[in-house]
Short mmCIF file of C-alpha atoms in Angstrom, two decimals:
data_model
loop_
_atom_site.label_atom_id
_atom_site.label_comp_id
_atom_site.label_asym_id
_atom_site.label_seq_id
_atom_site.Cartn_x
_atom_site.Cartn_y
_atom_site.Cartn_z
CA MET A 485 305.85 -79.18 69.07
CA ASN A 486 302.86 -77.07 68.22
CA ASN A 487 299.57 -78.88 67.72
CA SER A 488 297.56 -78.07 64.67
CA PRO A 489 294.05 -76.68 65.02
CA VAL A 490 292.74 -80.00 63.64
CA SER A 491 294.60 -82.01 66.33
CA ASP A 492 293.25 -79.75 69.06
CA SER A 493 289.73 -80.17 67.73
CA ILE A 494 290.05 -83.97 67.66
CA ARG A 495 291.45 -83.97 71.21
CA ILE A 496 288.52 -81.85 72.46
CA VAL A 497 285.99 -84.14 70.76
CA LEU A 498 287.61 -87.28 72.22
CA ILE A 499 287.71 -85.81 75.74
CA SER A 500 284.07 -84.75 75.43
CA LEU A 501 283.04 -88.21 74.25
CA PHE A 502 284.95 -89.82 77.13
CA ILE A 503 283.21 -87.60 79.69
CA ILE A 504 279.80 -88.35 78.17
CA TRP A 505 280.54 -92.10 78.07
CA THR A 506 281.69 -92.01 81.71
CA LEU A 507 278.49 -90.29 82.83
CA VAL A 508 276.28 -92.68 80.87
CA PHE A 509 278.16 -95.72 82.19
CA ALA A 510 277.90 -94.41 85.75
CA ARG A 511 274.13 -94.03 85.42
CA GLU A 512 273.77 -97.51 83.88
CA ALA A 513 275.97 -99.04 86.56
CA GLN A 514 273.87 -97.46 89.33
CA PRO A 515 270.19 -98.00 88.38
CA GLU A 516 269.14 -97.30 92.00
CA GLU A 517 270.92 -93.96 92.21
CA PHE A 518 267.78 -92.22 93.45
CA ALA A 519 266.12 -95.23 95.09
CA VAL A 520 265.99 -96.01 98.80
CA PRO A 521 268.04 -99.23 99.18
CA ASN A 522 266.95 -102.49 100.79
CA GLN A 523 263.44 -102.13 99.35
CA GLY A 524 262.63 -98.97 101.25
CA SER A 525 264.89 -99.47 104.29
CA PRO A 526 267.91 -97.16 103.92
CA TYR A 527 269.86 -97.99 107.09
CA ILE A 528 269.29 -101.71 107.68
CA ASP A 529 268.96 -104.89 105.69
CA LEU A 530 265.77 -106.37 107.13
CA HIS A 531 267.09 -109.90 106.63
CA GLU A 532 269.41 -109.37 109.60
CA PRO A 533 267.21 -108.41 112.61
CA PRO A 534 265.30 -111.17 114.45
CA VAL A 535 261.62 -111.89 113.92
CA GLY A 536 259.55 -109.77 116.30
CA SER A 537 261.83 -106.74 116.12
CA ILE A 538 260.37 -103.33 115.24
CA HIS A 539 262.36 -100.73 113.31
CA HIS A 540 261.86 -97.08 112.44
CA LEU A 541 262.80 -97.15 108.76
CA PRO A 542 263.83 -93.50 108.22
CA THR A 543 266.54 -93.89 110.90
CA GLY A 544 267.02 -97.66 111.12
CA ILE A 545 266.62 -97.45 114.90
CA ARG A 546 265.07 -100.42 116.65
CA VAL A 547 262.20 -99.55 119.00
CA SER A 548 260.25 -101.46 121.63
CA GLN A 549 256.54 -102.11 121.31
CA ASN A 550 255.81 -99.46 123.94
CA GLN A 551 257.97 -96.94 122.10
CA LEU A 552 256.12 -97.73 118.89
CA ILE A 553 252.75 -97.09 120.54
CA ASP A 554 254.07 -93.85 122.07
CA ALA A 555 255.09 -92.68 118.60
CA LEU A 556 251.87 -93.81 116.92
CA SER A 557 249.85 -91.95 119.54
CA GLY A 558 250.90 -88.70 117.89
CA SER A 559 249.14 -89.64 114.65
CA ARG A 560 245.46 -89.18 113.84
CA VAL A 561 245.45 -92.04 111.32
CA ILE A 562 247.49 -95.23 111.68
CA TYR A 563 247.76 -97.48 108.64
CA ILE A 564 248.65 -101.12 109.35
CA GLY A 565 249.33 -103.23 106.28
CA GLU A 566 248.90 -106.97 105.94
CA THR A 567 249.45 -110.01 103.83
CA HIS A 568 245.82 -111.10 103.82
CA ASP A 569 246.36 -114.78 104.68
CA ASN A 570 249.14 -114.25 107.26
CA THR A 571 247.86 -114.83 110.80
CA GLU A 572 250.96 -113.11 112.22
CA ALA A 573 250.13 -109.87 110.42
CA HIS A 574 246.65 -109.94 111.94
CA ARG A 575 248.13 -110.65 115.37
CA VAL A 576 250.25 -107.50 115.06
CA GLN A 577 247.22 -105.51 113.95
CA LEU A 578 245.25 -106.64 117.00
CA GLU A 579 248.13 -105.88 119.39
CA ILE A 580 248.38 -102.32 118.06
CA ILE A 581 244.60 -101.87 118.21
CA LYS A 582 244.51 -103.03 121.83
CA ALA A 583 247.41 -100.79 122.85
CA LEU A 584 246.01 -97.67 121.17
CA ALA A 585 242.51 -98.35 122.53
CA GLN A 586 244.00 -98.04 126.03
CA ARG A 587 245.31 -94.56 125.16
CA GLY A 588 242.04 -93.08 123.92
CA PRO A 589 239.02 -93.54 121.64
CA ILE A 590 239.60 -95.22 118.28
CA SER A 591 237.68 -96.40 115.24
CA VAL A 592 238.87 -99.11 112.87
CA GLY A 593 238.44 -98.88 109.10
CA VAL A 594 238.92 -102.04 107.03
CA GLU A 595 239.35 -102.82 103.36
CA MET A 596 237.24 -105.97 103.81
CA PHE A 597 233.93 -104.14 104.07
CA ARG A 598 232.43 -101.78 101.51
CA ARG A 599 231.20 -98.23 102.01
CA SER A 600 227.74 -99.45 100.98
CA SER A 601 227.64 -101.67 104.10
CA LYS A 602 227.60 -98.66 106.44
CA GLU A 603 224.08 -99.18 107.76
CA ARG A 604 224.68 -102.84 108.56
CA LEU A 605 228.04 -102.08 110.18
CA ASP A 606 226.40 -99.33 112.23
CA SER A 607 223.85 -101.92 113.38
CA TRP A 608 226.71 -104.27 114.26
CA ASN A 609 228.44 -101.46 116.16
CA ARG A 610 225.24 -101.01 118.20
CA GLY A 611 225.01 -104.75 118.87
CA GLU A 612 221.87 -105.09 116.74
CA LEU A 613 223.32 -107.29 113.97
CA SER A 614 223.78 -111.00 114.70
CA GLU A 615 227.13 -112.69 114.16
CA GLN A 616 225.55 -114.79 111.43
CA GLU A 617 224.35 -111.71 109.55
CA PHE A 618 227.72 -110.04 110.11
CA ARG A 619 229.54 -113.04 108.63
CA ARG A 620 227.22 -113.03 105.65
CA GLN A 621 227.99 -109.34 105.03
CA PHE A 622 231.71 -110.10 105.25
CA HIS A 623 231.28 -112.84 102.64
CA GLU A 624 229.30 -110.54 100.33
CA ASP A 625 231.88 -107.74 100.60
CA TRP A 626 235.12 -109.71 100.73
CA GLY A 627 234.64 -113.46 100.28
CA GLY A 628 236.40 -116.08 102.38
CA GLY A 629 238.84 -115.75 105.24
CA TYR A 630 236.54 -114.63 108.05
CA PRO A 631 238.43 -116.67 110.72
CA LEU A 632 241.57 -114.62 109.98
CA TYR A 633 239.83 -111.44 111.12
CA GLN A 634 237.53 -112.95 113.73
CA PRO A 635 239.73 -112.14 116.78
CA ILE A 636 239.89 -108.50 115.67
CA PHE A 637 236.14 -108.26 115.08
CA GLU A 638 235.36 -109.92 118.41
CA TYR A 639 237.61 -107.46 120.27
CA LEU A 640 236.01 -104.48 118.53
CA ARG A 641 232.53 -105.68 119.38
CA GLU A 642 233.39 -106.42 123.02
CA ARG A 643 234.80 -102.89 123.43
CA SER A 644 232.14 -101.14 121.29
CA ILE A 645 234.85 -99.83 118.96
CA PRO A 646 233.26 -98.55 115.72
CA LEU A 647 234.02 -100.52 112.56
CA ILE A 648 234.03 -98.68 109.21
CA GLY A 649 233.92 -100.16 105.71
CA LEU A 650 236.40 -98.43 103.38
CA LYS A 651 236.11 -100.04 99.96
CA SER A 652 233.99 -98.82 97.03
CA SER A 653 230.57 -100.38 96.44
CA LYS A 654 229.99 -103.04 93.78
CA ASP A 655 227.67 -100.64 91.98
CA THR A 656 230.34 -97.92 91.88
CA GLU A 657 232.91 -100.40 90.58
CA SER A 658 230.53 -101.71 87.93
CA ARG A 659 229.66 -98.22 86.65
CA TYR A 660 233.33 -97.19 86.63
CA ARG A 661 234.34 -100.34 84.78
CA GLU A 662 231.67 -99.74 82.14
CA GLY A 663 232.60 -96.08 81.75
CA SER A 664 229.17 -94.92 82.88
CA ILE A 665 228.46 -91.39 84.01
CA GLY A 666 228.14 -91.01 87.75
CA GLU A 667 229.73 -89.76 90.92
CA PHE A 668 233.18 -91.23 91.49
CA PRO A 669 235.91 -90.22 93.92
CA GLU A 670 238.49 -87.79 92.57
CA ILE A 671 241.23 -89.97 91.07
CA ASP A 672 244.91 -89.01 90.71
CA LEU A 673 246.39 -90.86 87.73
CA HIS A 674 249.76 -89.13 87.75
CA ASP A 675 251.89 -90.53 90.58
CA PRO A 676 254.89 -91.98 88.68
CA TYR A 677 256.07 -94.18 91.54
CA HIS A 678 252.63 -95.62 92.24
CA ARG A 679 252.23 -96.41 88.55
CA ALA A 680 255.69 -97.96 88.23
CA TYR A 681 255.24 -100.14 91.32
CA SER A 682 251.74 -101.19 90.28
CA MET A 683 252.83 -102.08 86.77
CA SER A 684 255.68 -104.17 88.17
CA THR A 685 253.04 -106.14 90.05
CA PHE A 686 250.68 -106.44 87.09
CA GLY A 687 253.58 -107.65 84.96
CA GLY A 688 253.73 -105.06 82.21
CA HIS A 689 252.86 -101.65 80.85
CA SER A 690 250.52 -102.64 78.01
CA GLU A 691 246.97 -101.43 77.49
CA LYS A 692 245.77 -104.76 78.92
CA VAL A 693 246.85 -103.74 82.42
CA GLU A 694 245.66 -100.14 82.20
CA LYS A 695 242.07 -101.07 83.11
CA PRO A 696 243.09 -103.15 86.17
CA TYR A 697 245.35 -100.28 87.22
CA ARG A 698 242.51 -97.78 87.02
CA MET A 699 240.30 -100.11 89.05
CA LEU A 700 243.06 -100.27 91.67
CA LEU A 701 243.07 -96.47 91.73
CA LEU A 702 239.31 -96.42 92.25
CA TRP A 703 239.64 -98.77 95.25
CA GLU A 704 242.39 -96.70 96.85
CA GLU A 705 240.72 -93.35 96.17
CA ALA A 706 237.44 -94.65 97.62
CA MET A 707 239.23 -95.85 100.75
CA ALA A 708 241.09 -92.53 100.98
CA GLN A 709 237.80 -90.66 100.60
CA THR A 710 236.34 -92.65 103.50
CA VAL A 711 239.35 -91.73 105.64
CA ALA A 712 238.92 -88.06 104.69
CA GLU A 713 235.21 -88.15 105.54
CA PHE A 714 236.10 -89.54 108.97
CA LEU A 715 238.57 -86.71 109.54
CA LYS A 716 236.07 -84.04 108.46
CA ASN A 717 233.26 -85.46 110.59
CA ASP A 718 232.83 -83.31 113.69
CA GLU A 719 231.28 -86.25 115.54
CA THR A 720 234.58 -88.18 115.49
CA GLY A 721 236.25 -85.45 117.56
CA GLN A 722 239.89 -86.42 118.11
CA ARG A 723 239.14 -90.14 117.80
CA LYS A 724 241.96 -91.93 116.00
CA LEU A 725 241.36 -94.07 112.93
CA ILE A 726 243.25 -97.33 112.49
CA VAL A 727 243.17 -98.53 108.90
CA LEU A 728 243.65 -102.24 108.11
CA ALA A 729 244.41 -102.88 104.45
CA GLY A 730 246.63 -104.91 102.19
CA GLY A 731 250.26 -103.88 102.40
CA PHE A 732 250.22 -102.90 98.72
CA HIS A 733 247.67 -100.16 99.45
CA VAL A 734 249.73 -98.50 102.21
CA GLN A 735 253.37 -99.38 101.43
CA TYR A 736 255.49 -96.39 100.33
CA GLY A 737 252.56 -94.13 101.25
CA PHE A 738 251.48 -93.46 97.66
CA GLY A 739 248.30 -95.52 97.94
CA ILE A 740 245.65 -94.72 100.53
CA PRO A 741 247.82 -92.49 102.80
CA LYS A 742 248.85 -89.92 100.17
CA ARG A 743 245.38 -89.85 98.62
CA ALA A 744 243.73 -89.26 102.00
CA PHE A 745 246.30 -86.55 102.85
CA ARG A 746 245.56 -84.84 99.52
CA ARG A 747 241.96 -84.44 100.66
CA VAL A 748 242.61 -83.54 104.31
CA PRO A 749 246.20 -82.88 105.48
CA HIS A 750 246.75 -84.73 108.77
CA ALA A 751 249.34 -86.59 110.83
CA TYR A 752 249.58 -90.26 109.92
CA SER A 753 251.89 -93.25 110.38
CA ILE A 754 252.39 -96.44 108.39
CA VAL A 755 253.26 -99.76 110.03
CA LEU A 756 254.12 -102.82 107.94
CA PRO A 757 254.10 -106.30 109.48
CA GLU A 758 256.82 -107.54 107.14
CA VAL A 759 257.69 -111.07 106.06
CA ILE A 760 261.29 -111.22 104.90
CA GLU A 761 261.71 -114.97 104.42
CA VAL A 762 258.81 -117.00 103.01
CA PRO A 763 258.87 -120.64 104.19
CA GLU A 764 259.55 -123.15 101.43
CA GLU A 765 256.14 -124.79 101.88
CA LEU A 766 254.44 -121.42 101.30
CA LYS A 767 256.50 -120.29 98.30
CA ASP A 768 253.52 -120.86 96.01
CA ARG A 769 251.74 -118.00 97.81
CA GLU A 770 254.57 -115.53 97.17
CA MET A 771 253.83 -112.85 94.59
CA THR A 772 256.51 -112.29 91.97
CA ILE A 773 257.15 -108.58 91.45
CA GLU A 774 259.53 -107.11 88.90
CA HIS A 775 262.10 -104.96 90.70
CA VAL A 776 261.52 -101.23 90.38
CA SER A 777 263.42 -98.35 91.99
CA ILE A 778 261.31 -96.29 94.40
CA PRO A 779 262.83 -93.19 96.13
CA LEU A 780 260.58 -93.57 99.18
CA TYR A 781 260.66 -95.24 102.59
CA ALA A 782 258.55 -98.41 102.55
CA ALA A 783 256.84 -97.35 105.80
CA ASP A 784 257.45 -95.45 109.01
CA TYR A 785 257.83 -98.69 110.97
CA VAL A 786 258.41 -102.31 110.05
CA TRP A 787 257.43 -105.08 112.47
CA LYS A 788 259.21 -108.21 111.34
CA VAL A 789 256.95 -111.29 111.42
CA ASP A 790 256.85 -114.93 110.36
CA TYR A 791 254.52 -116.12 107.62
CA LYS A 792 251.87 -118.41 109.10
CA ILE A 793 248.51 -119.42 107.70
CA LEU A 794 245.44 -120.97 109.28
CA GLU A 795 245.50 -124.73 109.22
CA ASP A 796 242.63 -126.14 107.20
CA ASN A 797 241.13 -129.16 108.91
CA LYS A 798 239.88 -130.09 105.43
CA ILE A 799 236.54 -131.31 106.75
CA ARG A 800 234.06 -131.35 103.87
CA LEU A 801 230.54 -132.64 103.44
CA GLY A 802 231.27 -133.48 99.82
CA VAL A 803 228.47 -131.56 98.11
CA LEU A 804 228.19 -128.88 95.47
CA LEU A 805 225.82 -126.14 96.63
CA LYS A 806 223.97 -123.18 95.19
CA GLU A 807 222.64 -120.39 97.38
CA GLU A 808 218.94 -119.63 96.92
CA ASP A 809 216.50 -117.56 98.98
CA ASP A 810 215.04 -120.69 100.60
CA GLY A 811 218.38 -122.29 101.52
CA LEU A 812 221.40 -124.10 100.13
CA HIS A 813 220.38 -126.28 97.17
CA ILE A 814 222.41 -129.48 96.74
CA LYS A 815 223.44 -129.83 93.08
CA SER A 816 225.46 -133.03 93.48
CA VAL A 817 226.74 -135.43 96.14
CA MET A 818 230.11 -137.18 95.96
CA GLU A 819 230.18 -140.91 96.55
CA HIS A 820 231.71 -142.14 99.82
CA SER A 821 231.61 -138.59 101.24
CA ASN A 822 230.22 -137.45 104.58
CA ALA A 823 227.16 -136.15 102.75
CA HIS A 824 226.68 -139.51 101.00
CA ARG A 825 226.88 -141.41 104.30
CA ALA A 826 224.41 -138.98 105.88
CA GLY A 827 221.91 -139.69 103.11
CA LEU A 828 221.91 -136.26 101.46
CA GLN A 829 220.55 -136.28 97.92
CA GLU A 830 220.71 -134.08 94.85
CA GLY A 831 217.80 -131.65 95.04
CA ASP A 832 217.74 -131.48 98.84
CA ILE A 833 217.67 -128.00 100.37
CA LEU A 834 220.07 -127.80 103.31
CA GLN A 835 218.45 -125.85 106.15
CA SER A 836 220.64 -126.27 109.23
CA ILE A 837 223.56 -128.09 110.81
CA ASP A 838 223.44 -128.81 114.55
CA ASP A 839 220.45 -126.45 114.80
CA GLN A 840 222.42 -123.58 113.25
CA SER A 841 220.74 -122.05 110.20
CA LEU A 842 222.76 -121.87 107.00
CA PRO A 843 222.14 -118.63 105.07
CA SER A 844 225.29 -119.02 102.97
CA VAL A 845 227.96 -121.47 101.82
CA PRO A 846 230.68 -119.69 103.87
CA THR A 847 228.54 -120.13 107.00
CA LEU A 848 228.61 -123.90 106.46
CA ALA A 849 232.32 -123.95 105.61
CA THR A 850 233.19 -121.86 108.67
CA TYR A 851 231.14 -124.09 110.96
CA LEU A 852 232.83 -127.25 109.64
CA GLN A 853 236.18 -125.69 110.55
CA THR A 854 235.10 -125.85 114.21
CA ARG A 855 234.49 -129.62 114.09
CA SER A 856 236.87 -132.59 114.09
CA TYR A 857 236.89 -136.02 112.49
CA GLY A 858 234.88 -138.37 114.66
CA ASP A 859 232.32 -135.70 115.64
CA TRP A 860 228.65 -136.38 114.97
CA ILE A 861 226.62 -133.74 113.14
CA ASN A 862 222.86 -133.33 112.74
CA LEU A 863 221.50 -132.04 109.44
CA LYS A 864 218.06 -130.75 108.54
CA VAL A 865 216.97 -130.63 104.87
CA LEU A 866 213.83 -130.03 102.83
CA ARG A 867 213.14 -132.90 100.44
CA ASN A 868 210.12 -132.63 98.18
CA GLY A 869 208.65 -130.08 100.57
CA GLN A 870 209.07 -132.31 103.61
CA GLU A 871 211.52 -131.76 106.47
CA VAL A 872 214.04 -134.58 106.83
CA LYS A 873 216.51 -134.96 109.70
CA LEU A 874 219.81 -136.77 109.11
CA GLN A 875 222.87 -137.62 111.17
CA THR A 876 226.39 -138.75 110.37
CA GLN A 877 229.84 -139.07 111.91
CA LEU A 878 232.50 -136.97 110.21
CA GLN A 879 235.19 -139.07 108.54
CA ASN A 880 238.13 -138.32 106.28
CA PRO A 881 237.32 -139.78 102.87
CA GLY A 882 240.15 -137.88 101.17
CA GLU A 883 239.68 -134.72 99.13
CA THR A 884 236.03 -134.00 98.38
CA PRO A 885 234.59 -131.07 96.42
CA GLY A 886 232.63 -128.30 98.05
CA PRO A 887 231.88 -127.62 101.69
#
């Protein structure tokens, strides 16, 4: 039976629609068609290997620590990510620093210090800046958490390994935020994968998150610029640079690494100390990120680690403090607290604890972390212009506000 021209036309249209529908369905059914599976690990599911194992992500091959260091030795810049509060990530960072320092000269650049702190860090590198002043600079640039990085800083100082601040200055950030005219690092706004991943973290694509995204770009471009300046500096010779920064800034390479490479092409490697399973008691610290497909390896190497945080001994004086040029001013004292038992009063100016001066609130908080309940402490305050010495035994009165 001969088909009519109309029947043939209908058949062609139906076949065409079926092919189109099949292609559309296939794309919808495979949203990760162009993405690297397993969140940037194409050959292995990182839930399976044991904690402590190290894997080369592009091949899935497990390597030893010595093999990792051999491979990293071929790079001029080594980026090591971190979850800021994870002590295991910082342990891995220190192990890599120690191993590479045995192979040749290194410098260490950190996100925790600003570019504007260069002179003070240079003084610290020369042994001219006291630990107290160094801690104060850390607090000004980064905030809390000094004990997390203390083992790294102590090793660098013992070995005279230069420390470099990477992050943009507060003044630069303020001018950029206000839209002022000034010198800013060259900023690339057009990486689609960086934008998609960042927006999944910020929780949307609205205008409200555009400003935070641009501030993130400023941070990463400033850190990348610092890396590039290191590479272009003839005085660094062939010294390697180890960069310690949040995993977000180095993961997938589109943060600091790509932006530094854009300025000065060079050999680099990315190592991620990776937490795969977050303990139930630490779930509240886990960041919720909307899934987004990224066609990139998460890193060159993943070092699988546990998630551990510093234990807080929760020792508090029980005071609210305000930093002034002449000391720490006590704004209030909680009843039944260690401060109350010591005889501290509102209006007192706290000068020292156990003969250690107190230039900042973090200095006091850090010192209290070295003491235990039952220890005696000696306090020196100014009260109405007169020096007063006080003493008390540290007790646990329950939760108290302030240091």
